[in-house]
Tab-separated table of C-alpha atoms in Angstrom:
chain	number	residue	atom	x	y	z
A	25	UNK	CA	-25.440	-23.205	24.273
A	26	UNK	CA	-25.188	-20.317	22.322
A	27	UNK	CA	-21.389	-20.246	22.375
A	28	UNK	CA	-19.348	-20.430	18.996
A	29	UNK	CA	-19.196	-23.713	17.089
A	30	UNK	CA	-15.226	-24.588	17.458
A	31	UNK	CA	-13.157	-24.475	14.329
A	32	UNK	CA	-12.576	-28.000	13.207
A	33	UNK	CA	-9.422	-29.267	13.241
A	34	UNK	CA	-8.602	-31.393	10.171
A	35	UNK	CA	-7.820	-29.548	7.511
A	36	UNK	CA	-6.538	-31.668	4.039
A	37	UNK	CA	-3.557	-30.435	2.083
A	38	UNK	CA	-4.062	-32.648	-0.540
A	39	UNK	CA	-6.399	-31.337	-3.114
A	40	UNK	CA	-5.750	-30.064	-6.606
A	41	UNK	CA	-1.493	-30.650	-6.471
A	42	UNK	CA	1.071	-28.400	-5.055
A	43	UNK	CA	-0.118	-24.511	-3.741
A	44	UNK	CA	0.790	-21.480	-5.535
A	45	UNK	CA	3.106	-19.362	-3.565
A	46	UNK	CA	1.559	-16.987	-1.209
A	47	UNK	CA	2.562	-13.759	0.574
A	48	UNK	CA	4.696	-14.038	3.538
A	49	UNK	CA	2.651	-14.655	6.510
A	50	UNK	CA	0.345	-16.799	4.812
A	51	UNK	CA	-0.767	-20.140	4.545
A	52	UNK	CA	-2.935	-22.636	1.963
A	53	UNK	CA	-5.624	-24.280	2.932
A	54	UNK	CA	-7.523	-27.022	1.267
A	55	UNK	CA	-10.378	-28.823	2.709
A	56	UNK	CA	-13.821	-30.305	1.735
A	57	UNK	CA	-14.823	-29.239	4.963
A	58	UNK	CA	-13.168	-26.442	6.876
A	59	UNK	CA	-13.845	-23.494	9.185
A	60	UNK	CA	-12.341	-20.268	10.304
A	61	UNK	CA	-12.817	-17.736	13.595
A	62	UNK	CA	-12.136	-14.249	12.940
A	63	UNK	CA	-12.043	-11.721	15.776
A	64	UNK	CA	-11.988	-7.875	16.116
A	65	UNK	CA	-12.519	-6.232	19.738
A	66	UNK	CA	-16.009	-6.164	19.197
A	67	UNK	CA	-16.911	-8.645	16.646
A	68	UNK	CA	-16.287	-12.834	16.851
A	69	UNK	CA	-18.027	-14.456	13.558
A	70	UNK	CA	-17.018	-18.195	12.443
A	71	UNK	CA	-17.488	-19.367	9.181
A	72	UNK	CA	-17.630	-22.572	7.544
A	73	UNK	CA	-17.129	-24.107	4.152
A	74	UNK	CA	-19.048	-27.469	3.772
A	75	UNK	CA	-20.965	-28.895	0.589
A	76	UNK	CA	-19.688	-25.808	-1.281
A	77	UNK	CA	-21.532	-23.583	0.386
A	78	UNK	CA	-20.695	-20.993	2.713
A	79	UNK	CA	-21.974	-20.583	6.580
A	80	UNK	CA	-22.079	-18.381	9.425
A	81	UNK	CA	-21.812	-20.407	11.953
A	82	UNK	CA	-21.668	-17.391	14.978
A	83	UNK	CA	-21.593	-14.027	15.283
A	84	UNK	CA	-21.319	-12.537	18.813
A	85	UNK	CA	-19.716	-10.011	20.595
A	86	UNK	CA	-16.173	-11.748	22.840
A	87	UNK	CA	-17.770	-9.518	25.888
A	88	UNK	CA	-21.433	-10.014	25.745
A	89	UNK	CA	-21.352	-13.924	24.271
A	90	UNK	CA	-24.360	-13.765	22.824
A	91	UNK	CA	-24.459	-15.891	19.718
A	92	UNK	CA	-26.726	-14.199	16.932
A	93	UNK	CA	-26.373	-17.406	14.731
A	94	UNK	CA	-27.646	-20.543	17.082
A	95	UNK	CA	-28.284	-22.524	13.663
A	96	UNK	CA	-25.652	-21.791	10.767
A	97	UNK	CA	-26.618	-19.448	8.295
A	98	UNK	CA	-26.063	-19.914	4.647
A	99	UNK	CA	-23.809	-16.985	2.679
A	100	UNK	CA	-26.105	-16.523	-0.658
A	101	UNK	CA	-24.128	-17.679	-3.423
A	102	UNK	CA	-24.412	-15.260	-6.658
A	103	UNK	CA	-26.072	-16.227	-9.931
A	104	UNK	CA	-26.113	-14.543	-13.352
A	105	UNK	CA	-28.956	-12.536	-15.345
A	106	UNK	CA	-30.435	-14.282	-18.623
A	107	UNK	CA	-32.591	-12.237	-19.687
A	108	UNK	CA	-35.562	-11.556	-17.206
A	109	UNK	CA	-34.537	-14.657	-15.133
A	110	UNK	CA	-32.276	-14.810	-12.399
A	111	UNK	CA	-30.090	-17.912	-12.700
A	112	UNK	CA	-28.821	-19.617	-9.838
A	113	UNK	CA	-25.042	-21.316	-10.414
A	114	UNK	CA	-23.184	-24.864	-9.342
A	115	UNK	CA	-20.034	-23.330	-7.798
A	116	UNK	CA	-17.327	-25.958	-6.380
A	117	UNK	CA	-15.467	-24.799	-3.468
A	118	UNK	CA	-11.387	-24.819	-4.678
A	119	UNK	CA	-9.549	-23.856	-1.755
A	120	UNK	CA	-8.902	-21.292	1.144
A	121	UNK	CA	-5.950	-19.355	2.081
A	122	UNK	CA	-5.316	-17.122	5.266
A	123	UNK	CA	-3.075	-14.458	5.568
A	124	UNK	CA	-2.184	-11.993	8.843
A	125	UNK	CA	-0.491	-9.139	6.709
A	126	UNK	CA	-3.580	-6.624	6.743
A	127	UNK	CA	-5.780	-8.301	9.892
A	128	UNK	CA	-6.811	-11.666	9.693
A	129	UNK	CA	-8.081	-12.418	6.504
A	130	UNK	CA	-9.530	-15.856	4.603
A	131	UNK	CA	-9.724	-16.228	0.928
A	132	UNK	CA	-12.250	-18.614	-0.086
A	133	UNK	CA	-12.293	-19.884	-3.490
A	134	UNK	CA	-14.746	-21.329	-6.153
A	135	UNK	CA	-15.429	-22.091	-9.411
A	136	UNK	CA	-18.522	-22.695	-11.656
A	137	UNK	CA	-18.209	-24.661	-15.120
A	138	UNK	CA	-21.190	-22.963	-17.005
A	139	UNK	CA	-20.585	-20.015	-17.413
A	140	UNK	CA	-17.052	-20.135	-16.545
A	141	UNK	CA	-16.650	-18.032	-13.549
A	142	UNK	CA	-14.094	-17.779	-10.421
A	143	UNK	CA	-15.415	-16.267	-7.347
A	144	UNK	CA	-13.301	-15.195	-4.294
A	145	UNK	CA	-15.169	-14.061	-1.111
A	146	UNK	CA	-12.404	-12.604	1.115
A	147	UNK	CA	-12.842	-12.234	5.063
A	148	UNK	CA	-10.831	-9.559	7.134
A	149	UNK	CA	-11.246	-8.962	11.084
A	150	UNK	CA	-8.724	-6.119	11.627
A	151	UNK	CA	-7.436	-5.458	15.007
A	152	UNK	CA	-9.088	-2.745	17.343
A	153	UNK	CA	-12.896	-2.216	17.362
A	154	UNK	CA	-15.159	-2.435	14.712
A	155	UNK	CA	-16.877	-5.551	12.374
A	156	UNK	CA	-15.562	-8.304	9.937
A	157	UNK	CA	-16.021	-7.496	6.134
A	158	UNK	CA	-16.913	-9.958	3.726
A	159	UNK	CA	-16.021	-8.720	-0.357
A	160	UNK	CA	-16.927	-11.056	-3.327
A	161	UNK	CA	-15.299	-10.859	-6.662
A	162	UNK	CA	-16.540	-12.852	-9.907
A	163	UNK	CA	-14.179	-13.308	-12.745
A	164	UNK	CA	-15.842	-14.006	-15.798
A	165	UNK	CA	-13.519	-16.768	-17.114
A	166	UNK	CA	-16.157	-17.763	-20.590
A	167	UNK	CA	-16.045	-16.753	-24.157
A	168	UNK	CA	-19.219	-14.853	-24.097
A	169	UNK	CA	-20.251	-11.656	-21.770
A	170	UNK	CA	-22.198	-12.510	-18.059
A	171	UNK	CA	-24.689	-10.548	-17.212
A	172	UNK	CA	-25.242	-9.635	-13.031
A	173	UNK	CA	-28.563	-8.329	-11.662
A	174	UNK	CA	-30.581	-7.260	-8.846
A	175	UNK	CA	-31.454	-11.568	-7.323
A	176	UNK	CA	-28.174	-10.880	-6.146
A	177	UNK	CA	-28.117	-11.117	-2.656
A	178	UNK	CA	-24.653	-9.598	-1.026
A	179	UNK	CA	-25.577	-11.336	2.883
A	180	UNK	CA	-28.272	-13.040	4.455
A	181	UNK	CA	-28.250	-13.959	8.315
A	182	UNK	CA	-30.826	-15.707	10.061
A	183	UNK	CA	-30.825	-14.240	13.923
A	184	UNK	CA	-32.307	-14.850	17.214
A	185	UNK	CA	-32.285	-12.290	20.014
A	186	UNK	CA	-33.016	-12.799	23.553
A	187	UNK	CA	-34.680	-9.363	23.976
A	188	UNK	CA	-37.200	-7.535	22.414
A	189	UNK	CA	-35.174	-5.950	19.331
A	190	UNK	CA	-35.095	-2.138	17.378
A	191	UNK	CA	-34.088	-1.675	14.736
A	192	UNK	CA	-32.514	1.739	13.963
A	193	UNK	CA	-32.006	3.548	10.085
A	194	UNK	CA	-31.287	6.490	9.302
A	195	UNK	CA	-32.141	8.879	6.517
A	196	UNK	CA	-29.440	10.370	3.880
A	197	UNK	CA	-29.415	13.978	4.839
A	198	UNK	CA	-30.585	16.433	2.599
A	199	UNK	CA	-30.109	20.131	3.008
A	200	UNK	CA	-29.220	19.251	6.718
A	201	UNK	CA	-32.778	17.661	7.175
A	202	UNK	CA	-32.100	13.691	8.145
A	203	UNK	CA	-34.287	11.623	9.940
A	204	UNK	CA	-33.475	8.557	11.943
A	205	UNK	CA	-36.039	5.565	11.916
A	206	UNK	CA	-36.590	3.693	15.151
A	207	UNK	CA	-39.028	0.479	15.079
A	208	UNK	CA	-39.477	-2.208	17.713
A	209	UNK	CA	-39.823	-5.694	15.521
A	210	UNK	CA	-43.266	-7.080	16.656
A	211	UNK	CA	-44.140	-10.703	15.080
A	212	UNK	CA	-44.139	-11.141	11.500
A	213	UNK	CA	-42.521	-7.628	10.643
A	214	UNK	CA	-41.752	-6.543	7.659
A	215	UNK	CA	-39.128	-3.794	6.773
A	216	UNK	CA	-37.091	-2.654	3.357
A	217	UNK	CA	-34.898	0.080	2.960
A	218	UNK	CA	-34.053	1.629	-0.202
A	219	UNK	CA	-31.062	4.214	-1.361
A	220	UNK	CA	-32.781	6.930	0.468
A	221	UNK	CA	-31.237	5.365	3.509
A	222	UNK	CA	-28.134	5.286	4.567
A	223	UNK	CA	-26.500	1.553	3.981
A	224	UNK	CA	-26.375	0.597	7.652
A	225	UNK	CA	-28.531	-1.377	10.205
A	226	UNK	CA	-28.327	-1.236	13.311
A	227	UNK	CA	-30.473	-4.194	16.003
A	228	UNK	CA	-30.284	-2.715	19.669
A	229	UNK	CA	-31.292	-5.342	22.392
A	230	UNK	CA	-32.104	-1.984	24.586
A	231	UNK	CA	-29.034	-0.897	26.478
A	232	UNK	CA	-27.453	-4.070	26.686
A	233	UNK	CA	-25.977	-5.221	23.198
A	234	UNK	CA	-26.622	-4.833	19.460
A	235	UNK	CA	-25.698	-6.283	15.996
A	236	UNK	CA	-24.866	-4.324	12.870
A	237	UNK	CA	-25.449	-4.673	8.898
A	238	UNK	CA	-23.657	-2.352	6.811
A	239	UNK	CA	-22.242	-2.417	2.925
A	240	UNK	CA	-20.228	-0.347	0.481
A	241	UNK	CA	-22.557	1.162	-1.887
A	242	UNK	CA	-24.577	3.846	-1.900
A	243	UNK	CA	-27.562	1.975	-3.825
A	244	UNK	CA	-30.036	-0.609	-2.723
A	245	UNK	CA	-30.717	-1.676	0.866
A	246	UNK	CA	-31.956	-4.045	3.768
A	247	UNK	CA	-35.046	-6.292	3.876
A	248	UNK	CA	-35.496	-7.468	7.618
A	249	UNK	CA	-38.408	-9.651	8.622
A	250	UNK	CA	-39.330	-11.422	11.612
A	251	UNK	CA	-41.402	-14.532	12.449
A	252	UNK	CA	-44.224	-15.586	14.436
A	253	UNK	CA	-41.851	-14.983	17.367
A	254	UNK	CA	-40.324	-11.648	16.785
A	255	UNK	CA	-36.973	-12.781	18.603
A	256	UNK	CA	-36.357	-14.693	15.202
A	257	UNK	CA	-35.473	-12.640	12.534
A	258	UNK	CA	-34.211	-12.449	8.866
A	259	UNK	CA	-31.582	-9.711	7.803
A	260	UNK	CA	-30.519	-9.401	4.107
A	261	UNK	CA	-28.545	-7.343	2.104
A	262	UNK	CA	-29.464	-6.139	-1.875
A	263	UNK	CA	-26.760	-3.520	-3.017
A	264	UNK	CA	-27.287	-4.472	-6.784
A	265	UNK	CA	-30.109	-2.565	-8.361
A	266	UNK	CA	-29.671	-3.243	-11.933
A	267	UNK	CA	-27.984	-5.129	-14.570
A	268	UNK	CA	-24.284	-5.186	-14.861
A	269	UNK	CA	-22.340	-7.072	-17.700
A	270	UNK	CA	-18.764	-7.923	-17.630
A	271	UNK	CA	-16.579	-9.205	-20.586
A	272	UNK	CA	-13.948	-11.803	-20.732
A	273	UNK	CA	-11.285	-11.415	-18.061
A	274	UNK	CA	-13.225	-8.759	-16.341
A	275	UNK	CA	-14.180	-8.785	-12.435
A	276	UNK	CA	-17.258	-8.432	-11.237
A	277	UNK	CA	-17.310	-6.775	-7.349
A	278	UNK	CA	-19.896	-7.261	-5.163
A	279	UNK	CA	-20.093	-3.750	-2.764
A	280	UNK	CA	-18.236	-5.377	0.602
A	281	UNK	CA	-20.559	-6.145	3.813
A	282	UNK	CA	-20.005	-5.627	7.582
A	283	UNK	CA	-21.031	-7.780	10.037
A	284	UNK	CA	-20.836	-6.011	13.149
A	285	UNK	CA	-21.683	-6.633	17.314
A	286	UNK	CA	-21.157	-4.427	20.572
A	287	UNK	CA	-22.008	-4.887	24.175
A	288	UNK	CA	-23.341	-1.745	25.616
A	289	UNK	CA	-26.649	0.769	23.975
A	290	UNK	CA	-26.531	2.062	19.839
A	291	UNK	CA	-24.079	5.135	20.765
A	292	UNK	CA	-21.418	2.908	22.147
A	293	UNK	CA	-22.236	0.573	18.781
A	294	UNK	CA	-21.921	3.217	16.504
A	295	UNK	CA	-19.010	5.097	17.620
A	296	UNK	CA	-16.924	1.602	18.020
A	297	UNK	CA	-18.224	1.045	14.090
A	298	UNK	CA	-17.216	5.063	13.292
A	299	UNK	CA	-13.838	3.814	14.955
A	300	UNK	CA	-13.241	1.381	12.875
A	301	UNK	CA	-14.455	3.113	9.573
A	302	UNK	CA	-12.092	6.092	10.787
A	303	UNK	CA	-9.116	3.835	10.925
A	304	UNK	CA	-9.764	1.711	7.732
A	305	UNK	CA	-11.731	2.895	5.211
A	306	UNK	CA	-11.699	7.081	5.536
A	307	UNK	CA	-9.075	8.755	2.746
A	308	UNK	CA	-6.125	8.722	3.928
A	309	UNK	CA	-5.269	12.265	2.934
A	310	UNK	CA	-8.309	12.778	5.918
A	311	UNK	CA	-6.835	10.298	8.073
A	312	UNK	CA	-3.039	11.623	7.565
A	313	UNK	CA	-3.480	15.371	7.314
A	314	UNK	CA	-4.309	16.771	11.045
A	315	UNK	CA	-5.809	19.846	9.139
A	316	UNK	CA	-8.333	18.229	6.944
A	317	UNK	CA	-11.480	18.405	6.715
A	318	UNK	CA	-10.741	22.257	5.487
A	319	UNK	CA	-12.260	25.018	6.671
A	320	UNK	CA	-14.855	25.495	3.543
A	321	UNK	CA	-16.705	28.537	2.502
A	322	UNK	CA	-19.255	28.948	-0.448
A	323	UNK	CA	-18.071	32.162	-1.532
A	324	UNK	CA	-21.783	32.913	-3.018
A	325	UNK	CA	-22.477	34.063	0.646
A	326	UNK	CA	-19.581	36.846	0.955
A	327	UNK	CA	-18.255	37.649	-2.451
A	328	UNK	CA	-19.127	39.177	-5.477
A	329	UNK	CA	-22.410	40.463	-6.745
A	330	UNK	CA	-25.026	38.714	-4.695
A	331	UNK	CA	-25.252	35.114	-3.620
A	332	UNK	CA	-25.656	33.779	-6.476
A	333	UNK	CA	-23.227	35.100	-9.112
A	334	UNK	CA	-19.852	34.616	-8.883
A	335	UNK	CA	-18.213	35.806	-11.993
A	336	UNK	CA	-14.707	36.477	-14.240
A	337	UNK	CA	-15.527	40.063	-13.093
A	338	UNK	CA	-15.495	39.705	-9.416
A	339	UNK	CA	-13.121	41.225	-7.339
A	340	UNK	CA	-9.887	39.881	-5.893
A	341	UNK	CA	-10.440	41.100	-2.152
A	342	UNK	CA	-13.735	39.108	-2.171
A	343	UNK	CA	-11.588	36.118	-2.266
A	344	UNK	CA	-9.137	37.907	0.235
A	345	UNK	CA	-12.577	38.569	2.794
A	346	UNK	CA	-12.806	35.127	2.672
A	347	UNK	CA	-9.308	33.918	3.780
A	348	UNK	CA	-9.378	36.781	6.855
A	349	UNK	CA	-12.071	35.180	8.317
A	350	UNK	CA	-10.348	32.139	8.706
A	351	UNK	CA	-11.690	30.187	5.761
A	352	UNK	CA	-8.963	27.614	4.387
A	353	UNK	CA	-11.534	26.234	1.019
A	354	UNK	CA	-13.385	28.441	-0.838
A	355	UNK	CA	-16.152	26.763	-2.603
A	356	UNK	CA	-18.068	27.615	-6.072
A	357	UNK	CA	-21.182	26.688	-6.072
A	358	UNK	CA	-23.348	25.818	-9.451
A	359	UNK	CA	-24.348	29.563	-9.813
A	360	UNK	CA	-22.403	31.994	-12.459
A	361	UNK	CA	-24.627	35.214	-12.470
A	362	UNK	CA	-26.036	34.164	-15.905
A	363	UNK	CA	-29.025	32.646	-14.578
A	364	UNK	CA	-27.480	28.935	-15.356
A	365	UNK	CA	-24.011	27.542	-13.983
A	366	UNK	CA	-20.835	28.114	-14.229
A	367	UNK	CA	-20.234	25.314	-16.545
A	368	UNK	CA	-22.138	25.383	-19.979
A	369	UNK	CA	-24.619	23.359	-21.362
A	370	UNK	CA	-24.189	20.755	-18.059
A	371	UNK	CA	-21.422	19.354	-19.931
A	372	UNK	CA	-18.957	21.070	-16.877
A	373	UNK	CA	-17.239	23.904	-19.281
A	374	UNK	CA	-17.016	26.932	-17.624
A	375	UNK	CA	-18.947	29.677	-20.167
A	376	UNK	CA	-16.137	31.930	-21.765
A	377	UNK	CA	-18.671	34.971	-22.106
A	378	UNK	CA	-19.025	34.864	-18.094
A	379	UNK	CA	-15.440	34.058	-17.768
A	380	UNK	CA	-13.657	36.652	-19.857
A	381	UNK	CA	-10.014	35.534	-18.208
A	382	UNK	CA	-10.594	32.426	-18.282
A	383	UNK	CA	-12.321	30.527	-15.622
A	384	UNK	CA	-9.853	32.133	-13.243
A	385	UNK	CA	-11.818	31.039	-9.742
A	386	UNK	CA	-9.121	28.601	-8.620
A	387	UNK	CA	-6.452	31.067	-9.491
A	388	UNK	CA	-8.000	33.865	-7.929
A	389	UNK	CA	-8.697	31.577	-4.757
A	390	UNK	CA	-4.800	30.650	-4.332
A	391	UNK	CA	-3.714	34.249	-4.811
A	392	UNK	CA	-5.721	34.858	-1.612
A	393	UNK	CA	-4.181	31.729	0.105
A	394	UNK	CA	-7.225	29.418	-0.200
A	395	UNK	CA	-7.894	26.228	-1.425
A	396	UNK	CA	-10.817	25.706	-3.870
A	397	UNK	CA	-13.504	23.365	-4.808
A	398	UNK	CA	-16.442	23.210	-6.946
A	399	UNK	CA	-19.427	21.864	-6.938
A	400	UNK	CA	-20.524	19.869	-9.358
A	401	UNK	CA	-22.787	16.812	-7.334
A	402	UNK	CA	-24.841	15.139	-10.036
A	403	UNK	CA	-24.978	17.695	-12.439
A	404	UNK	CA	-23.182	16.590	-15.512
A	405	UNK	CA	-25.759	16.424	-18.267
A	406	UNK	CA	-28.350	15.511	-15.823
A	407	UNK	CA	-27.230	12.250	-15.035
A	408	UNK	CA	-28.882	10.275	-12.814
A	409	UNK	CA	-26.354	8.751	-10.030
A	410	UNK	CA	-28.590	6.081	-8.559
A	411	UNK	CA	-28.029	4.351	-12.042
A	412	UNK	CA	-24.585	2.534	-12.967
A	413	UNK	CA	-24.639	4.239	-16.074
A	414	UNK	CA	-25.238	7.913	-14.716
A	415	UNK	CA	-22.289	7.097	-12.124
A	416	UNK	CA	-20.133	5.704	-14.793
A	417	UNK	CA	-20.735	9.372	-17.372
A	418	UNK	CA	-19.977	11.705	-14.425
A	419	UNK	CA	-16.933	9.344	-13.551
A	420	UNK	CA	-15.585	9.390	-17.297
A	421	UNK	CA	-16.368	13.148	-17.074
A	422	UNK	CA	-14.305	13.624	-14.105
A	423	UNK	CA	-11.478	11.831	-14.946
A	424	UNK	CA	-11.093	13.380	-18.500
A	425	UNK	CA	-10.871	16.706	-16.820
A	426	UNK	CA	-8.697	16.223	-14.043
């Protein structure tokens, strides 16, 4: 009984005229009423469009059968900010297209007449290990600016175990010092996560089987609750933590989720899931280049005057100690000797009086056959990063300079 609902088979070709051409290996779908199965190795999730809505339908590992989803499970549909209030939308479901050129992935489309808005919330199982992503994008098709806020919710899944259930977190380490969290849901839990945590959940069934919640942001977090019977639980997903206005023609990106199941205990979960983020989502300069990550060094510990000033004046062969001990990066850390940084004013210029030749580290750094870096984290001006606006200044500060 708790085996995936079977895709139905009727699917209308009918609606809205002729398709527009897709990519080769592709086909358009329209339907009132469809559904789609998308696999991995360890992930088998079925969704469903019906009513205009989106559901999950199942979500189970091929190996263990176990279907998280007995009841379907509604995908939240966005709304829009006016002012304090969060407005919830009429979206009408368009049409679906499917494609096998980068995994197995569905397009679902919908529109909403006020505001004018297109939504597309794309599903991808990619072959090997590993869970199926769900991304959202919003168009804002109106005359006037939309605003997005934090009622947004990116997932919500409505789950039944047949064991007692932990759920594992983890601190975002700091200075090496990370913590991992580790609660057994009792009846009527209660747990949140914020951006101190890392964006991933993990729900071990002991050392049998597990299912995963992750997303693609750095901000927000998980609220997980439970009911009277703590084998029935609530999972959702809030990456938006403020407002966010778009313009005409601009797209609006909800961070991507993860739904993600394994058979076995949370190491064989999470290195399956570090599989899959190894193959598919690391750089590929990392994933390409056998010698990356570098060999990195913070030359404050070996070179120059002390540890913490690094200068214009300091000597060529400290660079060269650090390349004969096998370093391949040297790194600069925030520190210039002056009792500040090595840029000025946080504004990331290096400071000419501390630099007489120029801010000469990188050039210094390849003379000795090393590759440099420099640390700059969220320094510029004191922004903050956990806002949009703080990311977006040390973005447009990053890209003017390099």
């Amino acid at each position: 009984k708790h085996g995936c609902i079977v895709a139905l088979a009727a699917l209308s070709l009918a609606m809205n005229g002729p398709a527009a051409e897709l990519p080769k290996g592709s086909r358009h779908l329209n339907s009132k009423n469809a559904a789609w199965t998308l696999s991995t190795d360890d992930t088998e999730l079925t969704l469903a469009v019906s009513s205009n809505t989106i559901s999950l339908t199942c979500l189970r590992n091929p190996a263990q059968k176990w279907n998280w989803l007995p009841a379907p499970s509604q995908v939240p549909m966005p709304g829009v900010q006016t002012g304090k209030n969060y407005q919830t939308l009429n979206w009408e479901f368009r049409e679906a297209s499917e494609a096998w050129t980068n995994g197995h992935q569905v397009t679902l489309r919908f529109t909403c007449a006020d505001p004018a808005l297109e939504l597309k919330s794309v599903w991808r199982a990619q072959t090997g290990p590993g869970p199926v992503e769900n991304g959202m994008t919003i168009e804002n098709k109106s005359g006037a600016e939309v605003t997005f806020g934090p009622g947004i919710s990116a997932a919500r899944v409505d789950l039944v175990a047949e064991g007692a259930v932990t759920l594992h977190r983890a601190d975002k380490t700091a200075a090496g010092q990370g913590k991992v969290h580790q609660d057994v849901i009792g009846p009527n839990a209660k747990f949140s996560t914020g951006t101190s945590i890392i964006p991933l959940i993990i729900l071990g069934v002991g050392s049998t089987h597990g299912a995963y919640l992750g997303f693609e942001w750095e901000l927000g977090g998980f609220n997980v609750s439970s009911q009277a019977d703590p084998l029935r639980m609530t999972a959702s997903v809030h990456p938006i933590t403020e407002n966010v206005t778009r313009a005409r023609g601009e797209v609006f990106l909800i961070p991507n989720v993860y739904y993600g199941t394994y058979q076995g205990d949370i190491d064989d979960g999470s290195n399956r899931f570090k599989r899959w983020f190894w193959n598919h989502k690391i750089p590929r300069s990392l994933y390409d280049n056998k010698n990356e990550p570098w060999v990195e060094v913070c030359i404050q510990e070996i070179g120059g005057k002390g540890n913490t000033s690094i200068t214009g004046s300091t000597p060529q062969d400290a660079y060269g100690r650090l390349a004969a001990i096998g370093a391949e990066c040297v790194k600069m850390d925030f520190w210039d000797g002056s009792g500040k940084c090595w840029y000025n004013q946080r504004d990331w210029m290096f400071r000419p009086e501390i630099w007489p030749n120029g801010f000469d580290f990188a050039a210094k750094a390849h003379e000795a056959g090393l590759k440099a870096s420099l640390y700059m984290g969220g320094t510029y001006n004191d922004c903050d990063l956990a806002t949009i606006a703080g990311r977006d200044a040390e973005l447009a500060a990053v890209l003017t300079r390099y």
